[in-house]
Coordinates of C-alpha atoms in Angstrom, one line a residue:
M250 CA 51.5 -40.8 -16.3
G251 CA 50.1 -42.3 -13.1
D252 CA 51.5 -39.4 -11.1
V253 CA 49.8 -36.9 -13.3
T254 CA 46.5 -38.8 -13.0
N255 CA 46.9 -39.0 -9.2
K256 CA 47.6 -35.3 -9.0
A257 CA 44.5 -34.5 -11.1
E258 CA 42.3 -36.7 -8.9
T259 CA 43.7 -35.1 -5.8
S260 CA 43.0 -31.7 -7.1
E261 CA 39.4 -32.7 -7.9
E262 CA 39.0 -34.0 -4.4
V263 CA 40.4 -30.8 -2.8
K264 CA 37.9 -28.5 -4.6
P265 CA 34.6 -29.9 -3.2
R266 CA 36.2 -30.4 0.2
S267 CA 37.4 -26.8 0.2
V268 CA 34.0 -25.6 -1.0
R269 CA 32.3 -27.5 1.8
V270 CA 34.7 -25.9 4.4
V271 CA 34.0 -22.4 3.0
L272 CA 30.3 -23.0 2.9
M273 CA 30.3 -24.1 6.5
A274 CA 32.1 -20.9 7.5
L275 CA 29.6 -18.9 5.4
M276 CA 26.7 -20.6 7.1
I277 CA 28.2 -19.8 10.6
A278 CA 28.4 -16.1 9.5
M279 CA 24.8 -16.2 8.2
L280 CA 23.7 -17.7 11.5
L281 CA 25.5 -14.9 13.4
A282 CA 23.6 -12.2 11.5
M283 CA 20.2 -13.9 11.8
L284 CA 20.5 -15.3 15.3
D285 CA 21.4 -12.1 17.0
N286 CA 18.1 -10.3 17.0
M287 CA 16.2 -13.5 18.0
I288 CA 18.4 -14.0 21.0
I289 CA 18.4 -10.4 22.1
G290 CA 14.5 -10.3 22.0
T291 CA 14.3 -12.8 24.7
A292 CA 17.0 -11.1 26.8
M293 CA 15.5 -7.5 26.5
P294 CA 13.4 -7.6 29.8
T295 CA 16.5 -8.5 31.8
I296 CA 18.6 -5.9 30.0
V297 CA 16.1 -3.2 30.8
G298 CA 15.9 -4.4 34.4
E299 CA 19.7 -3.9 34.8
L300 CA 20.5 -0.9 32.6
G301 CA 17.1 1.0 32.8
G302 CA 16.1 3.3 30.0
L303 CA 12.8 1.6 29.2
E304 CA 11.8 4.6 27.1
H305 CA 14.7 3.9 24.7
L306 CA 14.1 0.1 24.5
S307 CA 12.9 0.1 20.9
W308 CA 16.2 1.8 19.8
V309 CA 18.2 -1.3 20.8
V310 CA 16.5 -3.1 17.8
T311 CA 16.0 0.0 15.6
A312 CA 19.7 1.0 15.7
Y313 CA 20.8 -2.5 14.6
T314 CA 18.1 -2.7 11.9
L315 CA 18.9 0.8 10.5
A316 CA 22.7 0.2 10.4
T317 CA 22.2 -3.2 8.8
A318 CA 19.8 -1.9 6.1
A319 CA 21.8 1.2 5.4
S320 CA 25.2 -0.6 5.1
T321 CA 24.0 -3.5 3.0
P322 CA 24.3 -1.9 -0.5
I323 CA 27.6 -0.3 0.4
W324 CA 29.1 -3.6 1.5
G325 CA 28.0 -5.1 -1.8
K326 CA 29.7 -2.4 -3.8
I327 CA 32.9 -2.5 -1.8
G328 CA 33.1 -6.3 -2.5
D329 CA 32.6 -5.7 -6.2
M330 CA 35.3 -3.0 -6.3
Y331 CA 38.0 -4.2 -3.9
G332 CA 37.4 -7.9 -3.5
R333 CA 34.9 -10.1 -1.8
K334 CA 37.1 -11.8 0.8
G335 CA 38.5 -8.6 2.4
A336 CA 35.1 -7.0 2.6
F337 CA 33.6 -10.1 4.2
L338 CA 36.4 -10.5 6.7
T339 CA 36.1 -6.8 7.7
S340 CA 32.4 -7.1 8.2
I341 CA 32.9 -10.2 10.5
V342 CA 35.5 -8.2 12.5
I343 CA 33.2 -5.2 12.9
F344 CA 30.3 -7.4 13.9
L345 CA 32.5 -9.1 16.6
I346 CA 33.7 -5.7 17.9
G347 CA 30.1 -4.5 18.1
S348 CA 29.2 -7.7 19.9
A349 CA 32.0 -7.4 22.5
L350 CA 31.2 -3.7 23.1
S351 CA 27.5 -4.5 23.4
G352 CA 28.2 -7.1 26.1
M353 CA 30.3 -4.5 28.1
A354 CA 27.7 -1.7 27.8
Q355 CA 27.0 0.1 31.1
D356 CA 23.9 2.0 30.2
M357 CA 21.2 2.0 27.5
G358 CA 22.9 4.8 25.5
Q359 CA 26.1 2.8 25.1
L360 CA 24.1 -0.4 24.2
I361 CA 22.2 1.4 21.4
G362 CA 25.5 2.8 20.0
F363 CA 27.3 -0.5 20.1
R364 CA 24.3 -2.2 18.6
A365 CA 24.6 0.2 15.6
V366 CA 28.3 -0.9 15.2
Q367 CA 27.1 -4.5 15.3
G368 CA 24.5 -3.7 12.7
L369 CA 27.1 -2.3 10.4
G370 CA 29.0 -5.6 10.4
A371 CA 25.8 -7.6 10.0
G372 CA 25.0 -5.8 6.8
G373 CA 28.2 -7.1 5.3
L374 CA 27.7 -10.7 6.7
M375 CA 24.5 -11.4 4.7
V376 CA 25.7 -9.8 1.5
G377 CA 29.1 -11.4 1.8
V378 CA 27.6 -14.9 2.2
M379 CA 25.3 -14.5 -0.9
A380 CA 27.9 -12.9 -3.1
I381 CA 30.7 -15.3 -2.3
I382 CA 28.4 -18.3 -3.0
G383 CA 27.6 -16.5 -6.3
D384 CA 31.3 -16.3 -7.0
L385 CA 32.1 -19.9 -6.1
I386 CA 29.1 -21.8 -7.4
P387 CA 27.5 -21.5 -10.9
P388 CA 23.8 -20.7 -10.7
R389 CA 22.9 -24.1 -12.1
E390 CA 24.6 -25.9 -9.2
R391 CA 23.7 -23.2 -6.6
G392 CA 20.2 -24.7 -6.0
K393 CA 21.6 -27.6 -4.1
Y394 CA 22.6 -25.2 -1.3
Q395 CA 19.2 -23.5 -0.9
G396 CA 18.0 -26.0 1.7
M397 CA 21.2 -25.4 3.7
M398 CA 20.5 -21.6 3.8
A399 CA 16.8 -22.2 4.6
G400 CA 17.9 -24.6 7.3
V401 CA 20.1 -21.9 8.9
M402 CA 17.1 -19.5 8.8
A403 CA 14.9 -22.0 10.5
L404 CA 17.5 -22.8 13.1
A405 CA 17.9 -19.1 13.9
M406 CA 14.1 -18.5 14.2
I407 CA 13.4 -21.6 16.3
G408 CA 16.6 -21.8 18.3
G409 CA 17.1 -18.0 18.9
P410 CA 14.4 -17.5 21.5
L411 CA 15.2 -20.8 23.2
V412 CA 19.0 -20.1 23.3
G413 CA 18.4 -16.5 24.4
G414 CA 16.2 -17.6 27.3
A415 CA 18.7 -20.2 28.4
I416 CA 21.7 -17.9 28.2
T417 CA 19.9 -15.1 30.0
D418 CA 18.7 -17.4 32.8
H419 CA 22.0 -19.3 33.4
M420 CA 24.8 -17.0 32.2
G421 CA 23.5 -13.5 32.2
W422 CA 22.3 -11.3 29.4
R423 CA 25.8 -10.1 28.4
W424 CA 26.5 -13.6 27.1
S425 CA 23.8 -13.0 24.5
F426 CA 26.4 -10.9 22.8
Y427 CA 29.6 -12.7 23.9
I428 CA 28.3 -16.0 22.4
N429 CA 29.0 -14.4 19.0
L430 CA 32.8 -14.2 19.6
P431 CA 33.7 -17.9 19.5
L432 CA 31.4 -18.5 16.5
G433 CA 32.8 -15.5 14.7
A434 CA 36.4 -16.5 15.4
V435 CA 35.8 -19.9 13.9
A436 CA 34.2 -18.3 10.7
L437 CA 37.2 -15.9 10.5
A438 CA 39.8 -18.7 10.7
M439 CA 38.1 -20.9 8.2
V440 CA 37.5 -18.2 5.6
T441 CA 41.0 -16.8 6.0
A442 CA 42.6 -20.2 5.6
V443 CA 40.6 -21.8 2.8
L444 CA 38.9 -19.0 0.7
H445 CA 41.2 -17.7 -2.1
L446 CA 39.3 -15.4 -4.4
P447 CA 41.0 -13.4 -7.2
K448 CA 42.1 -10.0 -5.8
K449 CA 40.5 -6.8 -7.3
R450 CA 41.7 -3.2 -7.4
A451 CA 39.2 -0.8 -8.8
K452 CA 40.3 2.4 -10.6
G453 CA 37.3 4.4 -9.5
K454 CA 36.4 5.7 -6.1
I455 CA 33.5 4.8 -3.9
D456 CA 30.4 6.8 -4.6
Y457 CA 30.3 8.6 -1.3
L458 CA 27.4 11.0 -2.4
G459 CA 25.3 8.1 -3.6
A460 CA 26.1 6.1 -0.4
A461 CA 25.1 9.1 1.8
L462 CA 21.8 9.7 -0.1
L463 CA 20.9 6.0 -0.1
T464 CA 21.6 5.8 3.6
L465 CA 19.4 8.8 4.2
A466 CA 16.6 7.3 2.1
I467 CA 16.8 3.9 3.8
T468 CA 17.0 5.5 7.3
S469 CA 13.9 7.7 6.8
T470 CA 12.0 4.8 5.3
V471 CA 12.8 2.4 8.1
L472 CA 12.0 5.1 10.7
V473 CA 8.6 5.7 9.1
T474 CA 7.8 2.0 9.2
T475 CA 9.1 1.7 12.8
W476 CA 7.5 4.8 14.3
G477 CA 4.4 5.2 12.3
G478 CA 1.3 4.3 14.3
T479 CA 3.3 3.6 17.4
E480 CA 5.7 6.4 18.5
Y481 CA 3.9 8.9 16.3
A482 CA 0.5 9.0 14.6
W483 CA 0.7 8.4 10.8
G484 CA -0.5 11.9 10.1
S485 CA 1.9 13.6 12.5
A486 CA 4.5 16.2 11.5
E487 CA 7.3 13.8 12.4
I488 CA 6.1 11.0 10.1
L489 CA 5.1 13.3 7.2
G490 CA 8.5 15.0 7.5
L491 CA 10.3 11.6 7.4
I492 CA 8.2 10.6 4.3
A493 CA 9.2 13.9 2.6
V494 CA 12.9 13.3 3.4
G495 CA 12.6 9.7 2.1
V496 CA 11.0 10.8 -1.2
L497 CA 13.4 13.7 -1.8
S498 CA 16.6 11.7 -0.9
T499 CA 15.4 8.8 -3.1
A500 CA 15.0 11.1 -6.1
A501 CA 18.4 12.8 -5.4
F502 CA 20.0 9.3 -5.1
L503 CA 18.6 8.2 -8.4
Y504 CA 19.9 11.3 -10.1
A505 CA 23.3 11.0 -8.5
E506 CA 23.7 7.4 -9.6
T507 CA 23.3 8.4 -13.3
K508 CA 26.3 10.7 -12.9
A509 CA 28.6 8.6 -10.7
A510 CA 31.6 6.8 -12.3
E511 CA 31.2 3.8 -9.9
P512 CA 27.6 4.1 -8.6
V513 CA 26.9 2.3 -5.3
M514 CA 23.8 0.8 -6.9
P515 CA 24.2 0.8 -10.7
L516 CA 20.8 1.5 -12.2
H517 CA 21.6 -0.6 -15.3
I518 CA 21.0 -3.8 -13.3
F519 CA 17.3 -2.9 -13.2
R520 CA 17.2 -3.1 -17.0
S521 CA 17.0 -6.8 -16.6
R522 CA 13.3 -7.7 -16.3
N523 CA 14.1 -10.7 -14.1
F524 CA 16.2 -8.7 -11.7
T525 CA 13.5 -6.1 -11.3
L526 CA 10.9 -8.7 -10.8
M527 CA 13.0 -10.6 -8.2
S528 CA 13.4 -7.3 -6.3
V529 CA 9.7 -6.8 -6.2
I530 CA 8.9 -10.5 -5.3
G531 CA 11.7 -10.4 -2.6
F532 CA 10.1 -7.3 -1.1
L533 CA 6.7 -9.1 -1.0
V534 CA 8.3 -12.2 0.5
G535 CA 9.8 -10.1 3.3
F536 CA 6.5 -8.5 3.9
A537 CA 4.7 -11.8 4.3
M538 CA 7.4 -13.7 6.2
F539 CA 8.2 -11.1 8.9
G540 CA 4.6 -10.3 9.4
G541 CA 3.8 -14.0 9.8
V542 CA 6.7 -14.5 12.2
L543 CA 5.5 -11.6 14.3
Y544 CA 1.7 -12.3 14.5
L545 CA 1.5 -16.1 14.4
P546 CA 3.1 -16.6 17.9
L547 CA 0.9 -13.7 19.3
F548 CA -2.2 -15.5 18.0
Q549 CA -1.2 -18.8 19.5
Q550 CA -0.2 -17.3 22.8
S551 CA -3.2 -15.0 23.3
V552 CA -6.0 -17.0 21.6
Q553 CA -4.8 -20.7 21.8
G554 CA -3.2 -20.4 25.2
A555 CA 0.3 -21.6 24.1
S556 CA 3.3 -20.8 26.3
A557 CA 5.5 -17.8 25.4
T558 CA 8.6 -19.8 26.4
N559 CA 8.1 -22.0 23.3
S560 CA 7.5 -19.1 20.9
G561 CA 10.1 -20.3 18.5
L562 CA 8.6 -23.8 18.4
L563 CA 5.2 -22.4 17.5
L564 CA 6.6 -21.6 14.1
L565 CA 7.9 -25.1 13.5
P566 CA 5.3 -26.1 10.9
M567 CA 6.0 -23.0 8.8
L568 CA 9.8 -23.2 9.1
L569 CA 10.1 -26.9 8.5
S570 CA 7.9 -26.7 5.4
M571 CA 9.9 -23.8 4.2
M572 CA 13.2 -25.7 4.6
L573 CA 12.0 -28.9 3.0
V574 CA 10.4 -27.2 0.0
S575 CA 13.4 -25.0 -0.5
L576 CA 15.6 -28.1 -0.5
I577 CA 13.4 -29.9 -3.1
A578 CA 13.2 -26.8 -5.3
G579 CA 16.9 -26.4 -5.2
R580 CA 17.6 -30.0 -6.2
I581 CA 15.1 -29.7 -9.1
T582 CA 16.7 -26.5 -10.2
T583 CA 20.2 -28.0 -10.2
S584 CA 19.2 -31.1 -12.1
S585 CA 16.9 -29.4 -14.7
G586 CA 18.1 -25.8 -14.9
K587 CA 14.4 -24.7 -14.8
Y588 CA 13.0 -22.3 -12.2
K589 CA 10.1 -20.2 -13.5
M590 CA 7.5 -22.6 -12.1
F591 CA 8.8 -22.1 -8.5
P592 CA 8.0 -18.3 -8.2
I593 CA 4.5 -19.1 -9.6
M594 CA 3.9 -22.0 -7.3
G595 CA 5.4 -20.1 -4.3
G596 CA 3.2 -17.0 -5.0
A597 CA 0.1 -19.1 -5.3
L598 CA 0.8 -21.0 -2.0
M599 CA 1.7 -17.7 -0.3
V600 CA -1.7 -16.3 -1.2
V601 CA -3.6 -19.4 -0.1
G602 CA -1.6 -19.7 3.2
M603 CA -2.1 -16.1 4.1
F604 CA -5.8 -16.3 3.2
L605 CA -6.3 -19.4 5.4
L606 CA -4.4 -17.8 8.3
A607 CA -6.8 -14.8 8.0
Q608 CA -9.7 -17.3 8.6
M609 CA -8.5 -18.3 12.1
D610 CA -10.7 -17.4 15.0
T611 CA -11.1 -18.4 18.7
G612 CA -12.3 -21.8 17.7
T613 CA -9.4 -22.7 15.4
S614 CA -7.3 -25.7 16.7
R615 CA -3.6 -25.7 16.8
L616 CA -3.6 -28.6 14.3
M617 CA -5.4 -26.5 11.7
S618 CA -3.3 -23.4 12.3
G619 CA -0.3 -25.6 11.9
V620 CA -1.6 -26.8 8.5
Y621 CA -2.2 -23.2 7.4
M622 CA 1.4 -22.3 8.5
G623 CA 2.8 -25.3 6.6
I624 CA 1.1 -24.0 3.4
L625 CA 2.6 -20.5 3.9
G626 CA 6.0 -22.0 4.6
A627 CA 5.8 -24.1 1.4
G628 CA 5.2 -20.9 -0.5
L629 CA 8.1 -19.1 1.1
G630 CA 10.3 -22.1 0.5
F631 CA 9.7 -21.9 -3.2
L632 CA 10.5 -18.2 -3.2
M633 CA 13.2 -17.5 -0.5
Q634 CA 16.4 -18.6 -2.3
I635 CA 15.0 -18.7 -5.9
T636 CA 14.7 -14.9 -5.8
M637 CA 18.3 -14.5 -4.9
L638 CA 19.5 -17.1 -7.4
V639 CA 17.6 -15.5 -10.3
A640 CA 18.7 -12.0 -9.2
Q641 CA 22.3 -13.1 -9.3
N642 CA 21.8 -14.9 -12.6
S643 CA 20.4 -11.7 -14.2
V644 CA 23.6 -9.6 -13.8
D645 CA 27.2 -9.8 -15.0
M646 CA 29.8 -11.1 -12.6
K647 CA 31.2 -7.6 -11.9
D648 CA 27.8 -6.7 -10.4
M649 CA 27.4 -9.8 -8.2
G650 CA 27.8 -7.9 -5.0
V651 CA 25.4 -5.1 -5.7
A652 CA 22.9 -7.6 -7.1
S653 CA 23.1 -9.7 -3.8
S654 CA 23.0 -6.5 -1.6
S655 CA 20.0 -5.1 -3.5
A656 CA 18.0 -8.3 -3.3
T657 CA 18.8 -8.5 0.5
L658 CA 17.9 -4.8 0.9
F659 CA 14.5 -5.2 -0.8
R660 CA 13.6 -8.2 1.3
T661 CA 14.7 -6.3 4.5
L662 CA 12.6 -3.2 3.5
G663 CA 9.7 -5.5 2.7
G664 CA 9.9 -6.9 6.2
S665 CA 9.9 -3.4 7.7
F666 CA 6.8 -2.4 5.7
G667 CA 5.1 -5.7 6.5
V668 CA 5.6 -5.4 10.3
A669 CA 4.6 -1.8 10.2
L670 CA 1.5 -2.0 8.1
M671 CA 0.2 -5.3 9.5
G672 CA 1.0 -4.0 13.0
S673 CA -1.0 -0.8 12.5
L674 CA -3.9 -2.7 11.1
F675 CA -3.7 -5.2 13.9
T676 CA -3.6 -2.6 16.7
T677 CA -6.5 -0.6 15.2
Q678 CA -8.6 -3.7 14.9
V679 CA -7.9 -4.9 18.4
T680 CA -8.7 -1.5 19.9
N681 CA -11.9 -1.1 18.0
T682 CA -13.1 -4.6 18.7
M683 CA -12.4 -4.3 22.4
A684 CA -14.2 -0.9 22.5
D685 CA -17.2 -2.5 20.7
R686 CA -17.5 -5.4 23.2
L687 CA -16.4 -3.8 26.5
G688 CA -16.6 0.0 26.0
P689 CA -13.7 2.5 25.7
E690 CA -12.6 2.4 29.3
A691 CA -12.5 -1.4 29.8
A692 CA -10.9 -1.7 26.4
G693 CA -8.1 0.7 27.3
A694 CA -7.5 -1.2 30.6
A695 CA -7.3 -4.6 29.0
G696 CA -6.0 -3.8 25.6
S697 CA -3.1 -1.5 26.7
A698 CA -0.6 -4.4 26.4
Q699 CA -0.2 -7.6 24.6
L700 CA -1.1 -10.2 27.1
D701 CA 0.4 -13.7 27.3
A702 CA -1.5 -16.9 28.4
A703 CA -0.5 -16.5 32.1
S704 CA -1.7 -12.9 32.2
L705 CA -4.9 -13.7 30.4
A706 CA -5.8 -16.5 32.9
K707 CA -5.9 -13.8 35.7
L708 CA -8.5 -11.7 33.9
P709 CA -12.3 -12.0 34.4
E710 CA -13.8 -14.3 31.9
A711 CA -15.7 -11.6 30.0
I712 CA -12.6 -9.5 29.5
R713 CA -10.5 -12.5 28.6
E714 CA -13.0 -13.7 25.9
A715 CA -13.3 -10.2 24.5
Y716 CA -9.5 -9.8 24.3
Q717 CA -9.1 -13.2 22.6
Y718 CA -11.8 -12.3 20.1
A719 CA -10.2 -8.9 19.5
V720 CA -6.7 -10.6 18.8
A721 CA -8.4 -13.0 16.4
A722 CA -10.0 -10.1 14.6
G723 CA -6.7 -8.2 14.5
T724 CA -4.8 -11.2 13.0
H725 CA -7.6 -11.7 10.5
S726 CA -7.1 -8.1 9.2
A727 CA -3.3 -8.4 9.3
F728 CA -3.2 -11.7 7.3
L729 CA -5.9 -10.5 4.9
L730 CA -3.6 -7.6 4.1
G731 CA -0.7 -10.1 3.7
A732 CA -2.8 -12.2 1.3
G733 CA -3.6 -9.1 -0.8
V734 CA 0.1 -8.2 -1.0
A735 CA 0.9 -11.9 -1.9
V736 CA -1.4 -11.6 -4.9
L737 CA 1.0 -9.0 -6.4
G738 CA 3.9 -11.4 -6.0
F739 CA 1.9 -14.2 -7.8
V740 CA 1.1 -11.9 -10.7
A741 CA 4.7 -10.7 -10.9
A742 CA 6.0 -14.3 -11.0
W743 CA 4.2 -14.9 -14.4
F744 CA 6.4 -12.3 -16.1
V745 CA 9.7 -14.0 -15.1
K746 CA 11.7 -15.2 -18.1
E747 CA 13.2 -18.7 -18.1
V748 CA 16.9 -17.5 -18.7
P749 CA 19.2 -20.6 -18.5
L750 CA 21.3 -20.8 -15.4
K751 CA 25.0 -20.9 -16.0
G752 CA 26.6 -24.3 -15.1
A753 CA 27.0 -27.8 -16.3
G754 CA 24.5 -29.2 -18.8
P755 CA 23.0 -28.1 -22.1
A756 CA 20.6 -25.7 -20.5
A757 CA 23.5 -23.4 -19.8
K758 CA 25.1 -23.2 -23.2
A759 CA 23.3 -20.2 -24.5
P760 CA 21.0 -17.5 -23.2
A761 CA 17.3 -17.8 -23.9
D762 CA 15.9 -15.9 -26.9
G763 CA 15.1 -12.3 -26.0
A764 CA 17.3 -12.3 -22.9
S765 CA 18.2 -8.8 -21.7
E766 CA 21.8 -7.6 -21.8
G767 CA 22.2 -8.4 -18.1
D768 CA 20.6 -11.8 -18.4
A769 CA 22.7 -12.7 -21.4
G770 CA 25.8 -11.6 -19.7
A771 CA 25.1 -13.7 -16.6
A772 CA 24.1 -16.7 -18.6
T773 CA 27.2 -16.7 -20.8
G774 CA 29.4 -15.4 -18.0
D775 CA 33.0 -14.5 -17.9
G776 CA 34.3 -17.6 -16.2
G777 CA 34.2 -15.9 -12.8
P778 CA 32.8 -18.8 -10.8
A779 CA 35.1 -21.3 -12.6
R780 CA 38.2 -19.1 -11.9
A781 CA 37.1 -18.6 -8.3
H782 CA 36.5 -22.3 -7.8
E783 CA 40.0 -23.0 -9.1
A784 CA 41.4 -20.4 -6.8
L785 CA 39.6 -21.9 -3.9
A786 CA 41.7 -25.1 -4.1
H787 CA 44.9 -23.0 -4.6

């Protein structure tokens, strides 16, 4: 009897320990996907200096972003059909191959192509992390790990530029890519050794037509948001043509998905009101977060005279607030099973934070801007991981991958739209303000580039003050747009239903009254997380 008891106790000890090992590997993989662009941004001037091709510089980032966004839904579906572990390991391998090839690139064309390979793998990394966590941990308990994921995001945003600068200065820009190899190897080894998920073998075939149409729709959308107002005017034939391609390919994709046996993005998941609302809120969170990350350091460098070297540290109030609030919200969700209040609180704080940031001017102190950033970060903290948790809780286990990939995709597209629209508004406002204060010729000379604190110090006082005033006016317009968009998220949050999260506790025993078919299926579940959890300690 004692032996049986000891074996049972040992088994119970192995499970949480195995879960922790797998989660550590998942966090490393998530860090790889998020850290990469942050590091490369710092190294880009050195890369251009060695490889040339300044006119193709934007494509180094665009190729990666496009490949990541386009492949995200496909990775999710492959994981659902053929097994999560194999898809995740494959995406890590592809990412590492792309990293190694990017480090060996001899010209800008090669670097752009290899970055696309890297992006294909990165699409599977993010989806794999979210979907595997969805498989292993019931939603009721998943909240505990939100702070961990928010911490990885904060680490990437703060540490990326600093690490990128140090690597480029002391080891050379190629090590910005090579640094991924040892980290990826550790994640590969840990996942291979410890993660044991049930194997799947789908009868149907991959929806190649749907995948192609979705890729075309995503590509055209991202290119519109990347090129609009920068490479091409918004009313140009190129942008209008891309918009037409995006609309037509989206319509064709939606029709194809109704006919496919195994659609790459099953439309029935959008029958769940919560899933649809989380997709919308996730899009708006991406819009606000990426816009804030882009324009807050610009304001602090140009207007408040902060050093560009510490650009990651400038975001510390927002990121620490986001991480802390996400951790607290996750703990409360785990203990109570309640979550509806968090999207509402997050939406409200996001509106207030964006509105306060829009009030910054040339006289705003760093302390006050830090307080405003902290408020925005708290709003994002309430929303970042809750949107993924509720989205996953709103579908059946068989759709966990596509739910995770769809939520990730909408957030990515929101970021693309946020950067593009806020950027267009910012640029227009800066140009007009400079022209009003200095005249068209002087405005063109001073406003042709984004100036850092060192460059500004060399300008005549009148031009420097005009430029700082123009940047403040530009950020005012950009963040005011962000506040308006955040209002939509706040309104959407009120329509979220409190569907019980599956897991231990009375709250998970039955779905809430009026739950949709997808919500009910997720709430009652099919034992997927429990079986996967047992398989983990196999």
